[in-house]
PDB file of C-alpha atoms in Angstrom:
ATOM      1  CA  UNK A   1       0.000   0.000   0.000  1.00  0.00           C
ATOM      2  CA  UNK A   2       1.450   3.348  -1.007  1.00  0.00           C
ATOM      3  CA  UNK A   3       1.409   6.283   1.355  1.00  0.00           C
ATOM      4  CA  UNK A   4      -0.656   8.300  -1.129  1.00  0.00           C
ATOM      5  CA  UNK A   5      -3.360   5.589  -0.984  1.00  0.00           C
ATOM      6  CA  UNK A   6      -4.126   6.427   2.648  1.00  0.00           C
ATOM      7  CA  UNK A   7      -7.136   8.531   1.590  1.00  0.00           C
ATOM      8  CA  UNK A   8      -8.675   5.335   0.212  1.00  0.00           C
ATOM      9  CA  UNK A   9      -8.014   3.559   3.500  1.00  0.00           C
ATOM     10  CA  UNK A  10      -9.773   6.260   5.478  1.00  0.00           C
ATOM     11  CA  UNK A  11     -12.919   5.810   3.376  1.00  0.00           C
ATOM     12  CA  UNK A  12     -13.186   2.022   3.572  1.00  0.00           C
ATOM     13  CA  UNK A  13     -15.355   0.064   5.961  1.00  0.00           C
ATOM     14  CA  UNK A  14     -12.507  -2.097   7.254  1.00  0.00           C
ATOM     15  CA  UNK A  15     -11.800  -0.134  10.440  1.00  0.00           C
ATOM     16  CA  UNK A  16      -9.507  -2.794  11.868  1.00  0.00           C
ATOM     17  CA  UNK A  17      -7.234  -2.664   8.832  1.00  0.00           C
ATOM     18  CA  UNK A  18      -7.389   1.124   8.742  1.00  0.00           C
ATOM     19  CA  UNK A  19      -5.853   1.329  12.210  1.00  0.00           C
ATOM     20  CA  UNK A  20      -3.081  -1.085  11.323  1.00  0.00           C
ATOM     21  CA  UNK A  21      -2.366   0.757   8.075  1.00  0.00           C
ATOM     22  CA  UNK A  22      -2.367   4.229   9.615  1.00  0.00           C
ATOM     23  CA  UNK A  23       0.054   3.124  12.336  1.00  0.00           C
ATOM     24  CA  UNK A  24       2.226   1.433   9.708  1.00  0.00           C
ATOM     25  CA  UNK A  25       2.323   4.575   7.571  1.00  0.00           C
ATOM     26  CA  UNK A  26       3.186   6.570  10.684  1.00  0.00           C
ATOM     27  CA  UNK A  27       6.005   4.143  11.413  1.00  0.00           C
ATOM     28  CA  UNK A  28       7.414   4.581   7.898  1.00  0.00           C
ATOM     29  CA  UNK A  29       7.486   8.343   8.412  1.00  0.00           C
ATOM     30  CA  UNK A  30       9.052   7.833  11.854  1.00  0.00           C
ATOM     31  CA  UNK A  31      11.851   5.760  10.311  1.00  0.00           C
ATOM     32  CA  UNK A  32      12.317   8.462   7.657  1.00  0.00           C
ATOM     33  CA  UNK A  33      12.634  10.939  10.553  1.00  0.00           C
ATOM     34  CA  UNK A  34       9.628  12.903   9.293  1.00  0.00           C
ATOM     35  CA  UNK A  35       8.193  13.134  12.794  1.00  0.00           C
ATOM     36  CA  UNK A  36       5.487  15.650  11.905  1.00  0.00           C
ATOM     37  CA  UNK A  37       3.977  13.259   9.359  1.00  0.00           C
ATOM     38  CA  UNK A  38       4.413  10.341  11.754  1.00  0.00           C
ATOM     39  CA  UNK A  39       2.433  12.240  14.398  1.00  0.00           C
ATOM     40  CA  UNK A  40      -0.271  12.984  11.849  1.00  0.00           C
ATOM     41  CA  UNK A  41      -0.822   9.298  11.077  1.00  0.00           C
ATOM     42  CA  UNK A  42      -0.494   8.113  14.667  1.00  0.00           C
ATOM     43  CA  UNK A  43      -3.092  10.695  15.719  1.00  0.00           C
ATOM     44  CA  UNK A  44      -5.440   9.586  12.924  1.00  0.00           C
ATOM     45  CA  UNK A  45      -5.071   6.001  14.077  1.00  0.00           C
ATOM     46  CA  UNK A  46      -5.634   6.984  17.699  1.00  0.00           C
ATOM     47  CA  UNK A  47      -8.831   8.855  16.838  1.00  0.00           C
ATOM     48  CA  UNK A  48     -10.192   5.927  14.814  1.00  0.00           C
ATOM     49  CA  UNK A  49      -9.252   3.339  17.433  1.00  0.00           C
ATOM     50  CA  UNK A  50     -11.002   5.351  20.160  1.00  0.00           C
ATOM     51  CA  UNK A  51     -14.052   5.792  17.939  1.00  0.00           C
ATOM     52  CA  UNK A  52     -14.237   2.060  17.230  1.00  0.00           C
ATOM     53  CA  UNK A  53     -13.242   0.874  20.700  1.00  0.00           C
ATOM     54  CA  UNK A  54     -10.045  -0.871  19.596  1.00  0.00           C
ATOM     55  CA  UNK A  55      -8.004  -0.729  22.813  1.00  0.00           C
ATOM     56  CA  UNK A  56      -5.079  -2.646  21.307  1.00  0.00           C
ATOM     57  CA  UNK A  57      -4.701  -0.132  18.477  1.00  0.00           C
ATOM     58  CA  UNK A  58      -5.183   2.743  20.895  1.00  0.00           C
ATOM     59  CA  UNK A  59      -2.334   1.280  22.951  1.00  0.00           C
ATOM     60  CA  UNK A  60      -0.095   1.063  19.875  1.00  0.00           C
ATOM     61  CA  UNK A  61      -0.910   4.601  18.794  1.00  0.00           C
ATOM     62  CA  UNK A  62      -0.178   6.216  22.157  1.00  0.00           C
ATOM     63  CA  UNK A  63       3.060   4.223  22.434  1.00  0.00           C
ATOM     64  CA  UNK A  64       4.179   5.423  19.017  1.00  0.00           C
ATOM     65  CA  UNK A  65       3.139   8.971  19.860  1.00  0.00           C
ATOM     66  CA  UNK A  66       5.247   8.780  23.021  1.00  0.00           C
ATOM     67  CA  UNK A  67       8.290   7.642  21.090  1.00  0.00           C
ATOM     68  CA  UNK A  68       7.812  10.291  18.419  1.00  0.00           C
ATOM     69  CA  UNK A  69       7.418  13.129  20.910  1.00  0.00           C
ATOM     70  CA  UNK A  70      10.617  11.926  22.580  1.00  0.00           C
ATOM     71  CA  UNK A  71      12.455  12.316  19.266  1.00  0.00           C
ATOM     72  CA  UNK A  72      11.065  15.851  19.014  1.00  0.00           C
ATOM     73  CA  UNK A  73      12.217  16.558  22.590  1.00  0.00           C
ATOM     74  CA  UNK A  74       8.639  17.267  23.632  1.00  0.00           C
ATOM     75  CA  UNK A  75       9.080  15.306  26.824  1.00  0.00           C
ATOM     76  CA  UNK A  76       5.830  16.218  28.581  1.00  0.00           C
ATOM     77  CA  UNK A  77       3.783  14.962  25.621  1.00  0.00           C
ATOM     78  CA  UNK A  78       5.984  11.898  25.363  1.00  0.00           C
ATOM     79  CA  UNK A  79       5.506  10.995  29.014  1.00  0.00           C
ATOM     80  CA  UNK A  80       1.771  11.694  28.899  1.00  0.00           C
ATOM     81  CA  UNK A  81       1.308   9.273  25.997  1.00  0.00           C
ATOM     82  CA  UNK A  82       3.568   6.635  27.496  1.00  0.00           C
ATOM     83  CA  UNK A  83       1.770   6.739  30.848  1.00  0.00           C
ATOM     84  CA  UNK A  84      -1.508   6.354  28.931  1.00  0.00           C
ATOM     85  CA  UNK A  85       0.070   3.385  27.198  1.00  0.00           C
ATOM     86  CA  UNK A  86       1.003   1.834  30.550  1.00  0.00           C
ATOM     87  CA  UNK A  87      -2.557   2.317  31.763  1.00  0.00           C
ATOM     88  CA  UNK A  88      -4.060   0.767  28.625  1.00  0.00           C
ATOM     89  CA  UNK A  89      -1.676  -2.189  28.628  1.00  0.00           C
ATOM     90  CA  UNK A  90      -2.595  -2.897  32.237  1.00  0.00           C
ATOM     91  CA  UNK A  91      -6.314  -2.551  31.406  1.00  0.00           C
ATOM     92  CA  UNK A  92      -6.181  -5.120  28.630  1.00  0.00           C
ATOM     93  CA  UNK A  93      -3.658  -7.372  30.363  1.00  0.00           C
ATOM     94  CA  UNK A  94      -0.875  -6.984  27.800  1.00  0.00           C
ATOM     95  CA  UNK A  95       2.260  -7.708  29.813  1.00  0.00           C
ATOM     96  CA  UNK A  96       4.608  -7.428  26.839  1.00  0.00           C
ATOM     97  CA  UNK A  97       3.373  -3.923  25.964  1.00  0.00           C
ATOM     98  CA  UNK A  98       3.541  -2.929  29.620  1.00  0.00           C
ATOM     99  CA  UNK A  99       7.193  -3.957  29.886  1.00  0.00           C
ATOM    100  CA  UNK A 100       8.048  -2.438  26.489  1.00  0.00           C
ATOM    101  CA  UNK A 101       6.482   0.821  27.598  1.00  0.00           C
ATOM    102  CA  UNK A 102       8.599   0.836  30.735  1.00  0.00           C
ATOM    103  CA  UNK A 103      11.674   0.393  28.541  1.00  0.00           C
ATOM    104  CA  UNK A 104      10.640   3.348  26.346  1.00  0.00           C
ATOM    105  CA  UNK A 105       9.954   5.434  29.478  1.00  0.00           C
ATOM    106  CA  UNK A 106      13.527   4.712  30.535  1.00  0.00           C
ATOM    107  CA  UNK A 107      14.733   5.986  27.171  1.00  0.00           C
ATOM    108  CA  UNK A 108      12.693   9.167  27.598  1.00  0.00           C
ATOM    109  CA  UNK A 109      14.121   9.799  31.066  1.00  0.00           C
ATOM    110  CA  UNK A 110      17.629   9.242  29.683  1.00  0.00           C
ATOM    111  CA  UNK A 111      16.896  11.706  26.879  1.00  0.00           C
ATOM    112  CA  UNK A 112      15.698  14.251  29.428  1.00  0.00           C
ATOM    113  CA  UNK A 113      18.814  13.751  31.547  1.00  0.00           C
ATOM    114  CA  UNK A 114      21.124  14.158  28.516  1.00  0.00           C
ATOM    115  CA  UNK A 115      19.313  17.228  27.211  1.00  0.00           C
ATOM    116  CA  UNK A 116      20.830  20.083  29.180  1.00  0.00           C
ATOM    117  CA  UNK A 117      18.499  22.556  27.450  1.00  0.00           C
ATOM    118  CA  UNK A 118      15.387  20.624  28.434  1.00  0.00           C
ATOM    119  CA  UNK A 119      12.685  22.902  29.769  1.00  0.00           C
ATOM    120  CA  UNK A 120      11.073  19.759  31.171  1.00  0.00           C
ATOM    121  CA  UNK A 121      14.133  19.068  33.271  1.00  0.00           C
ATOM    122  CA  UNK A 122      14.357  22.640  34.491  1.00  0.00           C
ATOM    123  CA  UNK A 123      10.620  22.852  35.252  1.00  0.00           C
ATOM    124  CA  UNK A 124      10.027  19.470  36.857  1.00  0.00           C
ATOM    125  CA  UNK A 125      13.316  18.760  38.587  1.00  0.00           C
ATOM    126  CA  UNK A 126      14.337  22.216  39.710  1.00  0.00           C
ATOM    127  CA  UNK A 127      14.795  22.431  43.433  1.00  0.00           C
ATOM    128  CA  UNK A 128      14.031  19.180  45.137  1.00  0.00           C
ATOM    129  CA  UNK A 129      14.958  16.383  42.741  1.00  0.00           C
ATOM    130  CA  UNK A 130      14.765  13.664  45.392  1.00  0.00           C
ATOM    131  CA  UNK A 131      11.159  14.524  46.280  1.00  0.00           C
ATOM    132  CA  UNK A 132      10.124  14.297  42.635  1.00  0.00           C
ATOM    133  CA  UNK A 133      11.783  10.926  42.184  1.00  0.00           C
ATOM    134  CA  UNK A 134      10.240   9.548  45.380  1.00  0.00           C
ATOM    135  CA  UNK A 135       6.835  10.845  44.348  1.00  0.00           C
ATOM    136  CA  UNK A 136       7.108   8.978  41.035  1.00  0.00           C
ATOM    137  CA  UNK A 137       7.439   5.644  42.863  1.00  0.00           C
TER     138      UNK A 137
END
C-alpha cells in the first residue's frame, strides 16, 4: 500500500485494517525521521481506534506517539502518551506492551537527563529532585 493511498483507506469500511495501516504509515514516516507526518498518522489512528473501541490499536498509537514526541524533545507529551500506554496495557492485560512501555519510558528519562536545554528538566526537577523521584514511585 502506497502512502498516497491512505485517503482510500480512510474511506473504507474495514476499520480494523485502517488502524493497522495508519500506524504502519506513521512508522514509515518515523523511520524516515519525518516526525510531523508520523504524528499525523499516529493521531489519525488513535482517533479511529477510540471511535471504534479498539483498545489494542489505541495502545499502539499512544506508544508510538510517546516515542515520536521523545524524538522531538517534547518530553511532557511523550511521558503523557507513554503513561496512557502503561494504563491501557494494564487494562487489557498486555504484559509485553507494559514492559516495552517501561523500557521506552527509561529511554525518555535518559533523553531528558542528557538534554541540558530541556525545559522539562528545568521545570520538573528544579529544586528538590529527590522529592520528585520519590513521588514517582
